Amino acid sequence: MTQELTYTADEMMTIAAARLLSNGMFCFVGIGLPSAAANLARATHAPDCVLVYESGTIGTKPSRLPLSIGDGELSETAEVVVSLPEIFNYWLQAGRVDVGFLGAAQIDRFANLNSTVIGPYDQPKIRLPGAGGAPEIATGAREIIVVLRQNTRTFVEKVDFITSMGHLTGGDSRQELGIKTKGPTVVITQLGLLRPDPATKELRLTDLHPGVTLQQVQAATGWNLQIAAELKQTPPPTVQELSALRDIQSRTKNG
Amino acid sequence: MTQELTYTADEMMTIAAARLLSNGMFCFVGIGLPSAAANLARATHAPDCVLVYESGTIGTKPSRLPLSIGDGELSETAEVVVSLPEIFNYWLQAGRVDVGFLGAAQIDRFANLNSTVIGPYDQPKIRLPGAGGAPEIATGAREIIVVLRQNTRTFVEKVDFITSMGHLTGGDSRQELGIKTKGPTVVITQLGLLRPDPATKELRLTDLHPGVTLQQVQAATGWNLQIAAELKQTPPPTVQELSALRDIQSRTKNG
Amino acid sequence: MRILAHFSTLSEAVRDHIHDGDTVSLEGFTHLIPYEAGHEIIRQGKRDLTLIRLTPDLIFDQLIGMGCARKVIFSWGGNPGVGSLHRMREAIEKGQPKPLEILEHSHAGLVNAYVAGAAGLPFGVLRGYRGTDLIEHNSQVAVIECPFTGEKLSAVRAVNPDVTVIHAQQADRDGNVMLWGIVGIQKEAVMAATRAIVTVEEVVDRFEPRPNSLILSRLLFKAVIVTPGGSHPSYAQGYSVRDNPYYVAWDGISRDRATFLSWMEQNVMSPAGK
Amino acid sequence: MRILAHFSTLSEAVRDHIHDGDTVSLEGFTHLIPYEAGHEIIRQGKRDLTLIRLTPDLIFDQLIGMGCARKVIFSWGGNPGVGSLHRMREAIEKGQPKPLEILEHSHAGLVNAYVAGAAGLPFGVLRGYRGTDLIEHNSQVAVIECPFTGEKLSAVRAVNPDVTVIHAQQADRDGNVMLWGIVGIQKEAVMAATRAIVTVEEVVDRFEPRPNSLILSRLLFKAVIVTPGGSHPSYAQGYSVRDNPYYVAWDGISRDRATFLSWMEQNVMSPAGK
């Protein structure tokens, strides 16, 4: 019998995200957990997953995780470094990106994302950093993986500000704006995975991480969360996944 | 007494054009006579005249005249080589070019230029190469120097096709299209120089080359050409000008 | 973006990626013109192509004279420094060997059509074509008004070729491509296309940095073909010089259809040693 | 275009080219941020500036906290990898030390505003801002319709700063400027501006070719200033590494206005050895 592995919620999220990436995929990555997930995928089952950061570094192979999207190692290990007009216009907008990762401070049931402001825009309660590359990643990448911590402050009935469009008001409302990309296809939290219902586009819980209960998930959601008919159990992190991830992170801390 | 110099009509045109360039001017140059004129200016009174060819070579210093705008020496001797979107959008359209040179197969009294077709567009008598960079040089450069041979086939009452706008129908018609650049300020031929009247914008003969008569000029013009009140005489080529020009051209032939 | 570049032969690449009726861009602004690939298109007898190049150059004169084209999109159609493209003129003026439709831009206009195509936009904007008769004869140019200033500018419809072909100096073993010198509109022509193929002078283990150089990602190419001298009679900086006598001689070769055909037979269709 | 670049000092260049009320862009995407030039702007007490950067970063936090700015145009206003820009937040949330107007873009939007500015166009076009609330709060974004397809896209008004300031690795003796590594939006920011000044790590006789490098013509600069370490705590590839501990420490320094002011006094206004 194998010994039970211990791991953190962040590790589970990162590993769940990495598992969704496959070889040859072209991934638009941000700093933090998405960057860790993409590099974990590269270190394990998807060595030919191509990473691009919005700083214009294409096919970059950092040995440790960058603190900022502009860290020198990203450009030194890149196949090509391009300017910002090129990365946003010729790569992202032109539809060459398979998967974009986005985080947010708030998400609603249709996976619309807020990273701009809590409270009214003109009288903010909390002013957040703002849009960055997110709005165009949200519409330019073929599909979006959202990664964020789930609680009632983040999973809200209505976001205070739509920074990045998810499925707008559900149904075909996204397509009706003339947008052909899929938008968020999965939301990864420390509790499980949520995916939009094919018709209504409302997020449903489809996967539960090990040891998490449905009650915990519902309690961490600011609306009445739908549960998929066939709810799956996320396989726990493997020894290989955990050690590869911890290896990347220890190089980062010591770097 | 100095000995009379002999020179060709092309040499006179080239030298007259070179004299109009000054140090520090940023000149958009084409192949042939304009290229010879700009390099002659660089070799004589305007060593810091900056040459750009539409191939994207900026600050190029060819030792001999290129046969095509893409010759290797243009890029090898350039300060910077930029892409075509950059040269046309960021340099020409952005208004950084002081002087553009244009030739043509036909010109009218308002210095509109045709390099597209003789006869109807859809049933051409002679199909010419077409626009190239000319239409946007004509509106993007601060001013335009036109260089072409003068005869009744080239100086016509009405051009068969406006490839590059000069002063359109005269008066303020050019400005009324929202164009702020000056357009053609001088036309150099083998007979003399013509400049637009400040108000009507109709070309007037302002300078006569040595040995040319008014009758010759009138006979080579397809409309009733106006003569400036103070008609000037072009100073003949100097020994220095001629030998510098011939030097450039002999390097070209032997290169 | 999942199909990666692979090394191929010219005959395979042209057979697999260029089909009758395709819109094909062969770019290279005087420098690095993909002649060998163009000749392979002729040898394979491709038909009804819509050909795009800023400067048709001799390669389009050859393609048109051999009956491969039904339409040409271009912005300057001469033999640089020499004169006319006689085969293209005969096709336009007399419909020989077959009628040729033309769509005529200025350089700046066609450049911005490629830029828009590369950026996935349906149109580009420029302060161009104003006061010219070009706009009357080009349905792909329209007036557009600035929503902030009210200024009227020109919109040019994006070009998105089915295939773009370029020639470059080097590829690395992964299929990344490096070109240097006059880089023209190649990046945009490649990125605007559904498929792109590239011929290169040679394959190197590592790119040496060069002034005025450009690296195009392996992700952009369906096929990379080692073709030394593939841009002759144009040139590849660092490998060859422009064959100016060829350009000058072309005027005589191409003036008469029979002379042209016999020259093509000897030099392109079944050249000695091929 | 007739005034050529000349070598200058930072105090002269800021005095001569940046005036109260100017719109000033300081670009460098995480890499090559012109900190020293920003500090000189603070030391000279410039006021009422409209500041433009994609990522305001600590340099704008410092400029805003010291009262230099009346407006910020930006697209992502955080401390990268760390958290908030506390001085900028306090100005937006509480009007301290003075009210701060903001104009907020996405990266792609502001990038295309610079591109349009560099190209001399009044607006740029992108498939962006769609479905977001940003468009409601930004008068410089409008809907535009493709005249060919009818598709609705976004137009973004061009930015044309009075002055753009950048930091680069090298200048040559003529004043041409070379940068390499992450090159961001610097070319467009420089070319969109009425005036541009550049600080460089060093002057070299000849540029050595580098991968991913960019040369900006001397014709684009009013002043070139040799300023080694001029981008610290960001970095200049080949010369320095990013000072991540500085970025982390900034969170504590900037959280409280008094601590911030005393830090600025000691480290920027009258630093030891200056």
PDB file of C-alpha atoms in Angstrom, chain C residues 65-266:
ATOM      1  CA  GLY C  65       3.688  33.667 -69.318  1.00  0.00           C
ATOM      2  CA  MET C  66       3.442  29.950 -68.537  1.00  0.00           C
ATOM      3  CA  GLY C  67      -0.283  30.246 -67.880  1.00  0.00           C
ATOM      4  CA  CYS C  68      -0.346  29.602 -64.126  1.00  0.00           C
ATOM      5  CA  ALA C  69      -2.196  32.776 -63.108  1.00  0.00           C
ATOM      6  CA  ARG C  70      -5.734  34.019 -63.449  1.00  0.00           C
ATOM      7  CA  LYS C  71      -5.237  37.103 -61.299  1.00  0.00           C
ATOM      8  CA  VAL C  72      -2.386  39.196 -59.948  1.00  0.00           C
ATOM      9  CA  ILE C  73      -2.518  41.440 -56.897  1.00  0.00           C
ATOM     10  CA  PHE C  74       0.435  43.817 -56.950  1.00  0.00           C
ATOM     11  CA  SER C  75       1.681  47.346 -56.445  1.00  0.00           C
ATOM     12  CA  TRP C  76       4.596  47.830 -58.870  1.00  0.00           C
ATOM     13  CA  GLY C  77       4.888  45.713 -61.966  1.00  0.00           C
ATOM     14  CA  GLY C  78       8.154  46.523 -63.672  1.00  0.00           C
ATOM     15  CA  ASN C  79      11.557  44.964 -64.294  1.00  0.00           C
ATOM     16  CA  PRO C  80      13.525  46.998 -61.721  1.00  0.00           C
ATOM     17  CA  GLY C  81      16.004  49.341 -63.334  1.00  0.00           C
ATOM     18  CA  VAL C  82      15.296  47.819 -66.748  1.00  0.00           C
ATOM     19  CA  GLY C  83      11.724  48.408 -67.928  1.00  0.00           C
ATOM     20  CA  SER C  84       8.572  46.412 -68.520  1.00  0.00           C
ATOM     21  CA  LEU C  85       7.462  42.912 -67.631  1.00  0.00           C
ATOM     22  CA  HIS C  86       6.541  41.898 -71.163  1.00  0.00           C
ATOM     23  CA  ARG C  87       4.683  38.669 -70.364  1.00  0.00           C
ATOM     24  CA  MET C  88       2.569  40.399 -67.733  1.00  0.00           C
ATOM     25  CA  ARG C  89       1.906  43.312 -70.089  1.00  0.00           C
ATOM     26  CA  GLU C  90       0.857  40.984 -72.890  1.00  0.00           C
ATOM     27  CA  ALA C  91      -1.526  39.202 -70.545  1.00  0.00           C
ATOM     28  CA  ILE C  92      -3.055  42.494 -69.398  1.00  0.00           C
ATOM     29  CA  GLU C  93      -3.063  44.223 -72.787  1.00  0.00           C
ATOM     30  CA  LYS C  94      -3.921  41.267 -75.047  1.00  0.00           C
ATOM     31  CA  GLY C  95      -5.127  38.443 -72.845  1.00  0.00           C
ATOM     32  CA  GLN C  96      -2.184  36.197 -73.859  1.00  0.00           C
ATOM     33  CA  PRO C  97      -1.689  33.335 -73.010  1.00  0.00           C
ATOM     34  CA  LYS C  98      -4.945  33.890 -71.106  1.00  0.00           C
ATOM     35  CA  PRO C  99      -6.825  36.855 -69.705  1.00  0.00           C
ATOM     36  CA  LEU C 100      -5.303  38.200 -66.505  1.00  0.00           C
ATOM     37  CA  GLU C 101      -7.348  39.969 -63.890  1.00  0.00           C
ATOM     38  CA  ILE C 102      -5.417  42.551 -61.930  1.00  0.00           C
ATOM     39  CA  LEU C 103      -5.954  44.178 -58.543  1.00  0.00           C
ATOM     40  CA  GLU C 104      -3.647  47.070 -58.149  1.00  0.00           C
ATOM     41  CA  HIS C 105      -2.493  48.699 -54.921  1.00  0.00           C
ATOM     42  CA  SER C 106       0.173  51.127 -53.880  1.00  0.00           C
ATOM     43  CA  HIS C 107       3.048  49.606 -51.905  1.00  0.00           C
ATOM     44  CA  ALA C 108       1.770  51.199 -48.697  1.00  0.00           C
ATOM     45  CA  GLY C 109      -1.716  49.867 -49.356  1.00  0.00           C
ATOM     46  CA  LEU C 110      -0.673  46.284 -50.067  1.00  0.00           C
ATOM     47  CA  VAL C 111       1.759  46.400 -47.149  1.00  0.00           C
ATOM     48  CA  ASN C 112      -1.084  47.339 -44.837  1.00  0.00           C
ATOM     49  CA  ALA C 113      -3.292  44.648 -46.342  1.00  0.00           C
ATOM     50  CA  TYR C 114      -0.636  42.107 -45.341  1.00  0.00           C
ATOM     51  CA  VAL C 115      -0.291  43.703 -41.888  1.00  0.00           C
ATOM     52  CA  ALA C 116      -4.033  43.399 -41.350  1.00  0.00           C
ATOM     53  CA  GLY C 117      -3.957  39.825 -42.599  1.00  0.00           C
ATOM     54  CA  ALA C 118      -1.135  38.923 -40.208  1.00  0.00           C
ATOM     55  CA  ALA C 119      -3.008  40.529 -37.321  1.00  0.00           C
ATOM     56  CA  GLY C 120      -6.229  38.682 -38.041  1.00  0.00           C
ATOM     57  CA  LEU C 121      -8.055  41.931 -38.785  1.00  0.00           C
ATOM     58  CA  PRO C 122     -10.434  42.296 -41.742  1.00  0.00           C
ATOM     59  CA  PHE C 123      -8.884  45.612 -42.830  1.00  0.00           C
ATOM     60  CA  GLY C 124      -5.969  47.966 -42.346  1.00  0.00           C
ATOM     61  CA  VAL C 125      -5.971  51.745 -42.180  1.00  0.00           C
ATOM     62  CA  LEU C 126      -3.653  54.161 -43.898  1.00  0.00           C
ATOM     63  CA  ARG C 127      -3.488  57.748 -44.971  1.00  0.00           C
ATOM     64  CA  GLY C 128      -3.125  56.685 -48.567  1.00  0.00           C
ATOM     65  CA  TYR C 129      -4.641  56.492 -52.031  1.00  0.00           C
ATOM     66  CA  ARG C 130      -5.967  59.997 -51.562  1.00  0.00           C
ATOM     67  CA  GLY C 131      -6.443  62.000 -54.718  1.00  0.00           C
ATOM     68  CA  THR C 132      -5.533  59.029 -56.908  1.00  0.00           C
ATOM     69  CA  ASP C 133      -7.490  57.114 -59.531  1.00  0.00           C
ATOM     70  CA  LEU C 134      -6.357  53.819 -57.987  1.00  0.00           C
ATOM     71  CA  ILE C 135      -9.259  53.834 -55.575  1.00  0.00           C
ATOM     72  CA  GLU C 136     -11.785  53.725 -58.454  1.00  0.00           C
ATOM     73  CA  HIS C 137     -10.273  50.541 -59.793  1.00  0.00           C
ATOM     74  CA  ASN C 138      -9.769  48.686 -56.537  1.00  0.00           C
ATOM     75  CA  SER C 139     -12.818  47.351 -54.730  1.00  0.00           C
ATOM     76  CA  GLN C 140     -10.575  46.439 -51.789  1.00  0.00           C
ATOM     77  CA  VAL C 141     -10.003  50.061 -50.818  1.00  0.00           C
ATOM     78  CA  ALA C 142     -12.653  52.125 -49.079  1.00  0.00           C
ATOM     79  CA  VAL C 143     -12.975  55.384 -47.203  1.00  0.00           C
ATOM     80  CA  ILE C 144     -13.104  55.115 -43.424  1.00  0.00           C
ATOM     81  CA  GLU C 145     -13.741  57.887 -40.943  1.00  0.00           C
ATOM     82  CA  CYS C 146     -11.836  58.323 -37.694  1.00  0.00           C
ATOM     83  CA  PRO C 147     -14.402  58.046 -34.883  1.00  0.00           C
ATOM     84  CA  PHE C 148     -12.447  60.579 -32.814  1.00  0.00           C
ATOM     85  CA  THR C 149     -11.346  63.263 -35.276  1.00  0.00           C
ATOM     86  CA  GLY C 150     -13.666  62.765 -38.237  1.00  0.00           C
ATOM     87  CA  GLU C 151     -10.663  62.574 -40.573  1.00  0.00           C
ATOM     88  CA  LYS C 152     -11.273  60.492 -43.667  1.00  0.00           C
ATOM     89  CA  LEU C 153      -8.681  57.795 -44.256  1.00  0.00           C
ATOM     90  CA  SER C 154      -8.377  54.741 -46.444  1.00  0.00           C
ATOM     91  CA  ALA C 155      -9.230  51.235 -45.358  1.00  0.00           C
ATOM     92  CA  VAL C 156      -7.664  48.391 -47.271  1.00  0.00           C
ATOM     93  CA  ARG C 157      -9.053  44.905 -47.090  1.00  0.00           C
ATOM     94  CA  ALA C 158      -6.759  42.330 -45.513  1.00  0.00           C
ATOM     95  CA  VAL C 159      -5.027  39.787 -47.714  1.00  0.00           C
ATOM     96  CA  ASN C 160      -4.870  36.257 -46.354  1.00  0.00           C
ATOM     97  CA  PRO C 161      -3.181  34.005 -48.907  1.00  0.00           C
ATOM     98  CA  ASP C 162      -3.867  30.291 -48.872  1.00  0.00           C
ATOM     99  CA  VAL C 163      -0.117  29.863 -49.117  1.00  0.00           C
ATOM    100  CA  THR C 164       2.855  32.150 -48.709  1.00  0.00           C
ATOM    101  CA  VAL C 165       6.252  31.130 -50.019  1.00  0.00           C
ATOM    102  CA  ILE C 166       9.470  32.868 -49.013  1.00  0.00           C
ATOM    103  CA  HIS C 167      13.188  32.248 -49.327  1.00  0.00           C
ATOM    104  CA  ALA C 168      15.519  32.848 -46.368  1.00  0.00           C
ATOM    105  CA  GLN C 169      19.180  32.456 -45.596  1.00  0.00           C
ATOM    106  CA  GLN C 170      19.006  29.884 -42.798  1.00  0.00           C
ATOM    107  CA  ALA C 171      16.914  27.464 -40.816  1.00  0.00           C
ATOM    108  CA  ASP C 172      17.974  25.826 -37.592  1.00  0.00           C
ATOM    109  CA  ARG C 173      17.381  22.139 -36.934  1.00  0.00           C
ATOM    110  CA  ASP C 174      14.039  22.858 -35.251  1.00  0.00           C
ATOM    111  CA  GLY C 175      12.823  24.668 -38.345  1.00  0.00           C
ATOM    112  CA  ASN C 176      13.089  28.232 -37.043  1.00  0.00           C
ATOM    113  CA  VAL C 177      14.024  30.556 -39.897  1.00  0.00           C
ATOM    114  CA  MET C 178      16.438  33.487 -40.004  1.00  0.00           C
ATOM    115  CA  LEU C 179      16.708  36.153 -42.651  1.00  0.00           C
ATOM    116  CA  TRP C 180      18.720  39.331 -42.696  1.00  0.00           C
ATOM    117  CA  GLY C 181      19.340  42.367 -44.848  1.00  0.00           C
ATOM    118  CA  ILE C 182      16.278  43.806 -46.531  1.00  0.00           C
ATOM    119  CA  VAL C 183      13.458  41.961 -44.748  1.00  0.00           C
ATOM    120  CA  GLY C 184      10.584  43.558 -46.648  1.00  0.00           C
ATOM    121  CA  ILE C 185       7.125  42.223 -45.945  1.00  0.00           C
ATOM    122  CA  GLN C 186       8.041  38.563 -45.414  1.00  0.00           C
ATOM    123  CA  LYS C 187       7.010  38.331 -41.765  1.00  0.00           C
ATOM    124  CA  GLU C 188       3.555  39.675 -42.500  1.00  0.00           C
ATOM    125  CA  ALA C 189       3.134  37.642 -45.691  1.00  0.00           C
ATOM    126  CA  VAL C 190       3.961  34.456 -43.777  1.00  0.00           C
ATOM    127  CA  MET C 191       1.752  35.334 -40.820  1.00  0.00           C
ATOM    128  CA  ALA C 192      -1.197  36.367 -43.024  1.00  0.00           C
ATOM    129  CA  ALA C 193      -1.233  32.995 -44.778  1.00  0.00           C
ATOM    130  CA  THR C 194      -3.124  29.837 -43.930  1.00  0.00           C
ATOM    131  CA  ARG C 195       0.002  27.834 -44.803  1.00  0.00           C
ATOM    132  CA  ALA C 196       3.591  28.946 -45.309  1.00  0.00           C
ATOM    133  CA  ILE C 197       6.580  27.261 -46.858  1.00  0.00           C
ATOM    134  CA  VAL C 198      10.148  28.468 -46.893  1.00  0.00           C
ATOM    135  CA  THR C 199      13.210  27.615 -48.940  1.00  0.00           C
ATOM    136  CA  VAL C 200      16.557  28.286 -47.250  1.00  0.00           C
ATOM    137  CA  GLU C 201      20.174  28.496 -48.317  1.00  0.00           C
ATOM    138  CA  GLU C 202      21.294  26.138 -45.552  1.00  0.00           C
ATOM    139  CA  VAL C 203      20.552  24.587 -42.182  1.00  0.00           C
ATOM    140  CA  VAL C 204      22.698  25.588 -39.232  1.00  0.00           C
ATOM    141  CA  ASP C 205      23.044  24.256 -35.712  1.00  0.00           C
ATOM    142  CA  ARG C 206      22.682  27.679 -34.163  1.00  0.00           C
ATOM    143  CA  PHE C 207      21.868  31.083 -35.562  1.00  0.00           C
ATOM    144  CA  GLU C 208      24.700  33.554 -35.306  1.00  0.00           C
ATOM    145  CA  PRO C 209      23.317  37.015 -34.454  1.00  0.00           C
ATOM    146  CA  ARG C 210      23.320  39.344 -37.477  1.00  0.00           C
ATOM    147  CA  PRO C 211      22.547  43.006 -37.929  1.00  0.00           C
ATOM    148  CA  ASN C 212      19.073  43.733 -39.304  1.00  0.00           C
ATOM    149  CA  SER C 213      18.012  40.148 -38.861  1.00  0.00           C
ATOM    150  CA  LEU C 214      14.670  38.562 -38.272  1.00  0.00           C
ATOM    151  CA  ILE C 215      13.827  35.164 -36.829  1.00  0.00           C
ATOM    152  CA  LEU C 216      10.535  33.563 -37.796  1.00  0.00           C
ATOM    153  CA  SER C 217       9.270  30.853 -35.480  1.00  0.00           C
ATOM    154  CA  ARG C 218       9.119  27.234 -36.660  1.00  0.00           C
ATOM    155  CA  LEU C 219       5.474  27.360 -35.592  1.00  0.00           C
ATOM    156  CA  LEU C 220       4.699  29.411 -38.695  1.00  0.00           C
ATOM    157  CA  PHE C 221       5.863  26.932 -41.363  1.00  0.00           C
ATOM    158  CA  LYS C 222       4.395  23.782 -42.845  1.00  0.00           C
ATOM    159  CA  ALA C 223       7.567  22.957 -44.725  1.00  0.00           C
ATOM    160  CA  VAL C 224      11.206  24.005 -44.748  1.00  0.00           C
ATOM    161  CA  ILE C 225      13.185  23.114 -47.875  1.00  0.00           C
ATOM    162  CA  VAL C 226      16.940  23.420 -48.249  1.00  0.00           C
ATOM    163  CA  THR C 227      17.384  25.107 -51.629  1.00  0.00           C
ATOM    164  CA  PRO C 228      20.782  26.749 -52.083  1.00  0.00           C
ATOM    165  CA  GLY C 229      20.581  29.569 -54.615  1.00  0.00           C
ATOM    166  CA  GLY C 230      16.799  29.410 -54.391  1.00  0.00           C
ATOM    167  CA  SER C 231      16.427  33.143 -54.892  1.00  0.00           C
ATOM    168  CA  HIS C 232      18.562  33.473 -58.047  1.00  0.00           C
ATOM    169  CA  PRO C 233      18.524  35.843 -60.046  1.00  0.00           C
ATOM    170  CA  SER C 234      17.621  37.936 -56.999  1.00  0.00           C
ATOM    171  CA  TYR C 235      20.019  37.387 -54.143  1.00  0.00           C
ATOM    172  CA  ALA C 236      20.481  36.187 -50.591  1.00  0.00           C
ATOM    173  CA  GLN C 237      22.612  38.602 -48.623  1.00  0.00           C
ATOM    174  CA  GLY C 238      25.693  36.818 -47.347  1.00  0.00           C
ATOM    175  CA  TYR C 239      25.329  34.061 -49.962  1.00  0.00           C
ATOM    176  CA  SER C 240      24.963  35.645 -53.374  1.00  0.00           C
ATOM    177  CA  VAL C 241      24.700  38.941 -55.235  1.00  0.00           C
ATOM    178  CA  ARG C 242      21.912  40.084 -57.473  1.00  0.00           C
ATOM    179  CA  ASP C 243      22.379  38.803 -61.022  1.00  0.00           C
ATOM    180  CA  ASN C 244      21.835  42.141 -62.723  1.00  0.00           C
ATOM    181  CA  PRO C 245      22.799  40.818 -66.199  1.00  0.00           C
ATOM    182  CA  TYR C 246      19.969  38.250 -65.944  1.00  0.00           C
ATOM    183  CA  TYR C 247      17.490  41.075 -65.235  1.00  0.00           C
ATOM    184  CA  VAL C 248      18.849  43.067 -68.189  1.00  0.00           C
ATOM    185  CA  ALA C 249      18.800  40.032 -70.503  1.00  0.00           C
ATOM    186  CA  TRP C 250      15.222  39.238 -69.492  1.00  0.00           C
ATOM    187  CA  ASP C 251      14.017  42.233 -71.457  1.00  0.00           C
ATOM    188  CA  GLY C 252      15.081  40.560 -74.699  1.00  0.00           C
ATOM    189  CA  ILE C 253      14.105  37.033 -73.704  1.00  0.00           C
ATOM    190  CA  SER C 254      10.604  37.969 -72.628  1.00  0.00           C
ATOM    191  CA  ARG C 255       9.693  40.434 -75.352  1.00  0.00           C
ATOM    192  CA  ASP C 256       8.654  37.701 -77.761  1.00  0.00           C
ATOM    193  CA  ARG C 257       6.447  34.822 -76.704  1.00  0.00           C
ATOM    194  CA  ALA C 258       8.246  32.160 -78.710  1.00  0.00           C
ATOM    195  CA  THR C 259      11.669  33.179 -77.420  1.00  0.00           C
ATOM    196  CA  PHE C 260      10.261  33.211 -73.900  1.00  0.00           C
ATOM    197  CA  LEU C 261       8.783  29.709 -74.235  1.00  0.00           C
ATOM    198  CA  SER C 262      11.950  28.233 -75.611  1.00  0.00           C
ATOM    199  CA  TRP C 263      13.988  29.892 -72.860  1.00  0.00           C
ATOM    200  CA  MET C 264      11.636  28.544 -70.196  1.00  0.00           C
ATOM    201  CA  GLU C 265      11.808  25.066 -71.717  1.00  0.00           C
ATOM    202  CA  GLN C 266      15.587  25.067 -71.598  1.00  0.00           C
TER     203      GLN C 266
END
